[in-house]
Short mmCIF file of C-alpha atoms and ligand atoms in Angstrom, two decimals:
data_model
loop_
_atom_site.label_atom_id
_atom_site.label_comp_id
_atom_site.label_asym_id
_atom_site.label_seq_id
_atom_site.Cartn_x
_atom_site.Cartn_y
_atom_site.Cartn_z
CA UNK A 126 0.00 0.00 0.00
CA UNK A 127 1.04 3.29 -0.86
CA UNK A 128 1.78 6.02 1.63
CA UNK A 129 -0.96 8.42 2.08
CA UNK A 130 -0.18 11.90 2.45
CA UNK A 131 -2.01 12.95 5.58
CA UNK A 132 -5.20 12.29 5.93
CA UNK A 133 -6.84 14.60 3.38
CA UNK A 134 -4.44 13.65 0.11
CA UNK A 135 -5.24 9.87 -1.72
CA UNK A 136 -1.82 8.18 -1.92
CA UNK A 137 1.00 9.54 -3.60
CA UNK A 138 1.76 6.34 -6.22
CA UNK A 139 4.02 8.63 -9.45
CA UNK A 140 7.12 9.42 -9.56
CA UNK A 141 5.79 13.09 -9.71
CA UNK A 142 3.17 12.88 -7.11
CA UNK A 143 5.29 14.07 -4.42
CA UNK A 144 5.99 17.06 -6.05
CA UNK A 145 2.86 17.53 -6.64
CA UNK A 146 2.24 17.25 -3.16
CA UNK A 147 5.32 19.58 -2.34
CA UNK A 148 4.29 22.45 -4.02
CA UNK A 149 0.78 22.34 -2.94
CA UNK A 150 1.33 22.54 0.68
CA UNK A 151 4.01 25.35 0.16
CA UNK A 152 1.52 27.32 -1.35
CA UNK A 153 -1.25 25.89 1.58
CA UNK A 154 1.29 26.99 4.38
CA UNK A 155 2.23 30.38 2.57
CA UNK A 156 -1.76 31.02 2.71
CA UNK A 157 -1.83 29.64 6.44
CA UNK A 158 0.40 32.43 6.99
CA UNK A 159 -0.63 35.08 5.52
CA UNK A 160 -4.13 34.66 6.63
CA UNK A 161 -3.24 34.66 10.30
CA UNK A 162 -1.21 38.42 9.22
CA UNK A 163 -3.91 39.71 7.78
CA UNK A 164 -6.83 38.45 9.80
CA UNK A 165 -4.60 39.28 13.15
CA UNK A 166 -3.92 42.56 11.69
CA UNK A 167 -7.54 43.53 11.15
CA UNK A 168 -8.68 42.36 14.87
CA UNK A 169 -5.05 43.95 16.91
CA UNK A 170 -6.27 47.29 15.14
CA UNK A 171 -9.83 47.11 15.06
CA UNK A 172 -9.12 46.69 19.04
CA UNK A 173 -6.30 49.33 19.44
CA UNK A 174 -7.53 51.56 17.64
CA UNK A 175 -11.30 51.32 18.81
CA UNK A 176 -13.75 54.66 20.10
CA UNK A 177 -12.65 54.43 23.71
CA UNK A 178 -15.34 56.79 25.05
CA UNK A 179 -18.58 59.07 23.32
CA UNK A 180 -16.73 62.56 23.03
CA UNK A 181 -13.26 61.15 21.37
CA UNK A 182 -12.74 62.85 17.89
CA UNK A 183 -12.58 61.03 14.63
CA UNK A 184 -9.13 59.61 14.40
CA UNK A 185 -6.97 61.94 12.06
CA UNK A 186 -6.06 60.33 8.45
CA UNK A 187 -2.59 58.97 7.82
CA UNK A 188 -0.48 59.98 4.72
CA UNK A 189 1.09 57.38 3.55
CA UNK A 190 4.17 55.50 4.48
CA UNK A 191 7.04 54.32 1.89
CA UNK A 192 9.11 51.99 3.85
CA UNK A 193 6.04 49.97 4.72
CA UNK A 194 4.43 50.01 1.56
CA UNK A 195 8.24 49.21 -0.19
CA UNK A 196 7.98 45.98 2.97
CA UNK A 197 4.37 44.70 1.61
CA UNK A 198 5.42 45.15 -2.13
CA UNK A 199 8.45 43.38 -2.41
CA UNK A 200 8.00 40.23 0.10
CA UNK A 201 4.68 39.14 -1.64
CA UNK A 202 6.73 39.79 -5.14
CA UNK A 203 9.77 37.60 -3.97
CA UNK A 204 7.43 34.80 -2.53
CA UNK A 205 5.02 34.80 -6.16
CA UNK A 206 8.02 34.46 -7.83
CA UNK A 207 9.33 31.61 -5.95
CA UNK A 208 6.03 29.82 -6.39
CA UNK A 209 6.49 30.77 -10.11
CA UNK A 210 9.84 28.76 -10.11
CA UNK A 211 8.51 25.77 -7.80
CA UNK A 212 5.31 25.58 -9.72
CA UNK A 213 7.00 25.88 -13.06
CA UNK A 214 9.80 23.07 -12.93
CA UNK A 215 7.03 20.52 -11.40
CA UNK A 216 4.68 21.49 -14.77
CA UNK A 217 7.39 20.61 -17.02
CA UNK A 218 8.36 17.18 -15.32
CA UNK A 219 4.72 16.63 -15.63
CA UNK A 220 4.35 17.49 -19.27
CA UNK A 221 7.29 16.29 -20.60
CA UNK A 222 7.22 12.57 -21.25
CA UNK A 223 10.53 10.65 -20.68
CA UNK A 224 11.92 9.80 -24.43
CA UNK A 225 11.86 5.69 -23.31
CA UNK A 226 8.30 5.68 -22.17
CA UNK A 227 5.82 2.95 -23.19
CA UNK A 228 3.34 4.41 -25.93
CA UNK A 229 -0.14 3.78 -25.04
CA UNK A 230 -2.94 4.52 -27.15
CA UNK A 231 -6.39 6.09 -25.38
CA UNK A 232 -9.99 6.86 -27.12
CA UNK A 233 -12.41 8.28 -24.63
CA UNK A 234 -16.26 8.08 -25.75
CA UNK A 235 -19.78 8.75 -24.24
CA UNK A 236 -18.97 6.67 -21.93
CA UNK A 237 -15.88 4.83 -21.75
CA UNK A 238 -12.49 4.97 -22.04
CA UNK A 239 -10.30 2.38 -24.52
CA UNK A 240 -6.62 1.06 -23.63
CA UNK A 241 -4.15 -0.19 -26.20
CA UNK A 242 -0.70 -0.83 -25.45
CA UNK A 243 2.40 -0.44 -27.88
CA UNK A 244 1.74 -3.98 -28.59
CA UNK A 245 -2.02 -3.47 -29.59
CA UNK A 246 -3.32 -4.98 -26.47
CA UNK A 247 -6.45 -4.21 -24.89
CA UNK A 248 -8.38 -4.52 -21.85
CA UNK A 249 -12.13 -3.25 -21.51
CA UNK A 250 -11.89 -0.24 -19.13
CA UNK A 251 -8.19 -1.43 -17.36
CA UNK A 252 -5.11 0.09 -18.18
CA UNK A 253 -2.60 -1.97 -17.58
CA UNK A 254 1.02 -0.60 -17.21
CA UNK A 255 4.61 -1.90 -16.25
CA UNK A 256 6.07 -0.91 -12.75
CA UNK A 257 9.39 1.11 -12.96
CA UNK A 258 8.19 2.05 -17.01
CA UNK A 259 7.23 5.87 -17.51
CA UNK A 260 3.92 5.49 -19.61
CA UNK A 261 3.26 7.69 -21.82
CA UNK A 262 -0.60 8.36 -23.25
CA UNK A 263 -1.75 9.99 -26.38
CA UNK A 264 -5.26 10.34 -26.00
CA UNK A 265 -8.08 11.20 -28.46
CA UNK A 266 -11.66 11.55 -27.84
CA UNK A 267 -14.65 10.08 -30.96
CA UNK A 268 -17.35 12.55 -29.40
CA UNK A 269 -16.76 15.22 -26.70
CA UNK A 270 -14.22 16.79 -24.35
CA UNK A 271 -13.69 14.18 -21.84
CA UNK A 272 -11.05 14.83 -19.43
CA UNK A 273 -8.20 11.99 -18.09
CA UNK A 274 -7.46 11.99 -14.46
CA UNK A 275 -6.10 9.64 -11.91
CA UNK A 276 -5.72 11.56 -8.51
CA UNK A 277 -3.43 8.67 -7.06
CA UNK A 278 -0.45 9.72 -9.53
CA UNK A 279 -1.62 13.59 -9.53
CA UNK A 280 -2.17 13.80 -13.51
CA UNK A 281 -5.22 15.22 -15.44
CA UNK A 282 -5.53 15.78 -19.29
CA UNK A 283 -8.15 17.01 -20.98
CA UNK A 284 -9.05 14.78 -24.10
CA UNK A 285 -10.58 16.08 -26.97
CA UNK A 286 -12.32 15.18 -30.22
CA UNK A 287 -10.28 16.14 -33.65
CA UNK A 288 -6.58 16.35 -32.13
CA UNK A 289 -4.22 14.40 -29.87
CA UNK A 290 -3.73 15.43 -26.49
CA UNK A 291 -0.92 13.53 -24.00
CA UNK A 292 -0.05 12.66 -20.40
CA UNK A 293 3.10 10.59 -18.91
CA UNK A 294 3.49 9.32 -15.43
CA UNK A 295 5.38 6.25 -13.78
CA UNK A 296 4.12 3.97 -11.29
CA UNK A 297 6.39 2.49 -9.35
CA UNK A 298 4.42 -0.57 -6.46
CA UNK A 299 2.35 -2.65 -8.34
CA UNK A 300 -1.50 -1.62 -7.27
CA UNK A 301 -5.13 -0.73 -8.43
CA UNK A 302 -5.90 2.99 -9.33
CA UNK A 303 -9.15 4.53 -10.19
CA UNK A 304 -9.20 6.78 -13.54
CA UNK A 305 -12.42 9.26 -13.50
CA UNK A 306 -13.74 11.72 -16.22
CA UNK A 307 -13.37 15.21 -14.87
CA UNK A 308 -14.81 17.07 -18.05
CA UNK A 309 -18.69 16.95 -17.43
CA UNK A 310 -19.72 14.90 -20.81
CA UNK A 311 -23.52 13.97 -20.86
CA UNK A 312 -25.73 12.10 -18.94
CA UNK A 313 -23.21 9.20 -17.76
CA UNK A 314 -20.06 11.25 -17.04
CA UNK A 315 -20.32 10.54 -13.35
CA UNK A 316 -20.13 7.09 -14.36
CA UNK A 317 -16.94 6.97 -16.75
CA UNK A 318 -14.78 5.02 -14.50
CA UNK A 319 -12.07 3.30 -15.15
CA UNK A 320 -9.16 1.39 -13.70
CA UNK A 321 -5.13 1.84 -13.73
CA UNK A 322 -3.60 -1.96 -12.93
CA UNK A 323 0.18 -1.52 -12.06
CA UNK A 324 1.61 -5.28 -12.52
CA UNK A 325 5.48 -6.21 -11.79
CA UNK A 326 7.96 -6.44 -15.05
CA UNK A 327 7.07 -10.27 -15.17
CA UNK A 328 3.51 -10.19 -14.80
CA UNK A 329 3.31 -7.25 -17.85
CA UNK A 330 5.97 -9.56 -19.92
CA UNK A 331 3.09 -12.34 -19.59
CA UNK A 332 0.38 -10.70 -20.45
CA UNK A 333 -0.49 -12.09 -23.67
CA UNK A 334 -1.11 -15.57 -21.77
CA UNK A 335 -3.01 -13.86 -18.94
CA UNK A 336 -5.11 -10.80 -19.36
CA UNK A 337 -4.17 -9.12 -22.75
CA UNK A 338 -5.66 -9.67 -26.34
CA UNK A 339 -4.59 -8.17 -29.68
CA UNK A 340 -6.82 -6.81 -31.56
CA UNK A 341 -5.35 -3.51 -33.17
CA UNK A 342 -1.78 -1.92 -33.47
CA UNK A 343 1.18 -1.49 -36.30
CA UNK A 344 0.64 -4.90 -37.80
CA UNK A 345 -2.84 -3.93 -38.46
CA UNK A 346 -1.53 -0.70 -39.83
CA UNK A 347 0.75 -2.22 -41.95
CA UNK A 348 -2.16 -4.05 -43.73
CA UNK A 349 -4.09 -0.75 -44.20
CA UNK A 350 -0.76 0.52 -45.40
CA UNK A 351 -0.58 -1.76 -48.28
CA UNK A 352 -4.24 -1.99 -49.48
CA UNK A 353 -4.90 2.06 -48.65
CA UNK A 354 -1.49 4.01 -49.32
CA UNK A 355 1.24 2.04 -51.03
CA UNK A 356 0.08 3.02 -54.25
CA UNK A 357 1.39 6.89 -54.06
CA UNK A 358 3.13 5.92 -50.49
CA UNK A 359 6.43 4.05 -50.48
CA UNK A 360 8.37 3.03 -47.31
CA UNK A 361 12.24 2.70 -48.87
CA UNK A 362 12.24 6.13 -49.50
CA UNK A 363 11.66 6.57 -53.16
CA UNK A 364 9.34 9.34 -54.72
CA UNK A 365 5.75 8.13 -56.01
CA UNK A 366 3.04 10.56 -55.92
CA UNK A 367 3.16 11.09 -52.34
CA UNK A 368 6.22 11.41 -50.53
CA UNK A 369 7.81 8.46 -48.38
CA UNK A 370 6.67 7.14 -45.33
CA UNK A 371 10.48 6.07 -44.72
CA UNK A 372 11.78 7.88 -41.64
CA UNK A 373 8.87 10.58 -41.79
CA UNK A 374 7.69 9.93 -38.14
CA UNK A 375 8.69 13.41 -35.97
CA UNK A 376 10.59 14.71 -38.92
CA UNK A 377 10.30 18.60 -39.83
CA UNK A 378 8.76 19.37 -43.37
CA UNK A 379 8.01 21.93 -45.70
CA UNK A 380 4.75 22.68 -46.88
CA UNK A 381 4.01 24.01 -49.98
CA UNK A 382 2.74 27.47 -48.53
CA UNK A 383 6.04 27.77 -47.35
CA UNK A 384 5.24 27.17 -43.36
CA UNK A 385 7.00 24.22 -41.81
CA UNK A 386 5.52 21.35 -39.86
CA UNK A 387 6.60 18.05 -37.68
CA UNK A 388 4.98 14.87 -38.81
CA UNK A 389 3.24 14.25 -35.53
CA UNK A 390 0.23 12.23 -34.49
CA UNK A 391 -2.14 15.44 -35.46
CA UNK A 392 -0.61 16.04 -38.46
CA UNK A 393 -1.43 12.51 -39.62
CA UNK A 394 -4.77 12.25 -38.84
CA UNK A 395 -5.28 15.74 -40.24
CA UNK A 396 -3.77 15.12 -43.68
CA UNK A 397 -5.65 11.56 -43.92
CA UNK A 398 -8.88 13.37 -43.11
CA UNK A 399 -8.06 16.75 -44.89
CA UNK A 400 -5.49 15.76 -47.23
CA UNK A 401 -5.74 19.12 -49.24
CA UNK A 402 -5.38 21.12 -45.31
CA UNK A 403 -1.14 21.15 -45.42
CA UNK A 404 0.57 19.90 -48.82
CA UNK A 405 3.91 18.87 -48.57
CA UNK A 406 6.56 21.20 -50.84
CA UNK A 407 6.63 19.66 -54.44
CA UNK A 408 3.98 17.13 -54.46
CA UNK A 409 0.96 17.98 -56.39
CA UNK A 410 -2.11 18.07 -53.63
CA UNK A 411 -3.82 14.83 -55.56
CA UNK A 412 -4.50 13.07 -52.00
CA UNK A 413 -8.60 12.38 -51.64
CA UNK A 414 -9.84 12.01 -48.70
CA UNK A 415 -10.65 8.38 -46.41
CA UNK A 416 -13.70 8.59 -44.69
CA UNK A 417 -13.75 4.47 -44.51
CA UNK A 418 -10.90 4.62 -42.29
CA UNK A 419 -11.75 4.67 -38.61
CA UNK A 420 -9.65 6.57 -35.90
CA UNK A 421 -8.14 3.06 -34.98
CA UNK A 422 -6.92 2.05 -38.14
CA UNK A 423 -5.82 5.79 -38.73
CA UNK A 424 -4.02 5.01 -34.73
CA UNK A 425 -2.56 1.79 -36.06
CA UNK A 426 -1.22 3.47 -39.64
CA UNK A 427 0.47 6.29 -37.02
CA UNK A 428 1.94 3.50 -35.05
CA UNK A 429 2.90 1.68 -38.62
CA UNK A 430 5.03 4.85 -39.38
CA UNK A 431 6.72 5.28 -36.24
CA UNK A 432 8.54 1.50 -37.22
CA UNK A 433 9.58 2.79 -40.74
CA UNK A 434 12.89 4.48 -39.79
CU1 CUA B 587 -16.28 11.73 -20.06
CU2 CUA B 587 -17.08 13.13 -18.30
#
């Protein structure tokens, strides 16, 4: 069992949780603080300063006074730029996925979320993940804004229909986590529930005996590759009508309006659904659209690409 933070925070079970955790009761104890100053303040002066008896005069107005104003000024400026600092190296460990994380694959829908791992696996409503493995998730949504959170590892996402959003963390005990919607999606949002499974190295490297079935992923891919693009597509790098899928994954290109743009999950989906929205630099924009394909087989041609180095 993980250790719970005091007895008002769920357990701390990412690598970033504590941090999480860290900066939020810096902040909780800097308000703490400053509440007792201020509140204290208003009482010690409402008393000192109170109408002693019925024929005291008004108490005379005070100017103003620089080194006290300079003293309130710059302390609240130092300490909101300290939380600045805190606050912004914990955002980037938390938005910056490690560069050997496990790729999973999420759709959220009214009203259900969808697991694949790197190896096309998938498990009704369970994630399962490696201990000791930063995970990282690219997320898409067929209907509405959902939103991805799991308080136990302190990471939220919103996910949203027509683009990729992401979210990394790393479990380290093997455990049970809940997943909840946090993006109010219809009538059964309170109900989108799902469940994170954190199983040791070994029970993860079994998983296609035990708990795991294929059922999409780059083989899959590779088939839509062959009967959907190879014809103006090739993957050894020569020129057809379209350029080469060889090595194309998270490279930078030039478009034909002159802008430039990194062949990443968006981009895919974008120029398989609008192929005429960014035209690569000296290819004629001849690409129609595929409305047959579905957003998994357009997931498992993106994971096709990322092998064609
Ligand atoms: Cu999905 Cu709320």
């Amino acid at each position: 069992m993980d250790t719970p933070n005091g007895y008002w925070m769920p357990p701390a079970a990412s690598t970033v949780a504590q941090s999480v955790d860290d900066l939020y009761f810096v902040i909780f104890w800097l308000c703490v603080v400053f509440f007792f100053i201020v509140t204290g303040g208003v009482v010690y002066f409402a008393y000192k300063y109170r109408r002693k008896h019925p024929d005291q005069l008004a108490t005379q107005q005070i100017g103003h006074n620089t080194l006290l104003e300079a003293t309130w000024t710059i302390i609240p400026a130092i300490l909101v730029i300290w939380i600045f600092v805190l606050g912004f190296r914990v955002y980037m460990d938390l938005i910056v996925a490690p560069g050997d994380s496990l790729e999973y694959q999420v759709t959220a829908k009214q009203w259900a979320w969808d697991f694949r791992d790197p190896d096309g696996c998938s498990v009704p409503g369970e994630l399962h993940v490696p201990a000791g493995r930063p995970v990282k998730l690219t997320m898409r949504s067929d209907d509405v804004i959902h939103s991805f959170y799991i308080a136990d590892f302190r990471v939220k996402q919103d996910v949203l229909p027509g683009r990729y959003s992401s979210v990394w963390f790393q479990a380290d005990k093997p455990g049970t986590h809940n997943i909840q919607c946090t993006e109010y999606c219809g009538t059964s949002h309170s109900n989108m529930f799902a469940k994170v499974v954190v199983h040791t190295p070994e029970e993860f490297a079994n998983r296609a005996q035990t708990f795991c079935k294929v059922t999409v992923g780059k083989e899959h891919g590779e088939k839509l590759y062959k009967n959907q693009c190879a014809a103006c597509h090739t993957i050894d790098g020569n020129r057809l009508v379209g350029p080469s899928f060889k090595g194309i994954w998270g490279r930078e290109g030039k478009m034909s309006d002159g802008s430039k743009v990194i062949v990443d999950e968006n981009y895919i989906v974008e120029s398989i659904r609008i192929p005429t929205a960014k035209v690569v630099e000296g290819y004629p924009p001849a690409m129609p659209a595929f409305p047959t394909l579905t957003n998994d087989d357009i997931a498992s041609i993106i994971e096709y690409m990322k092998t064609l180095k």
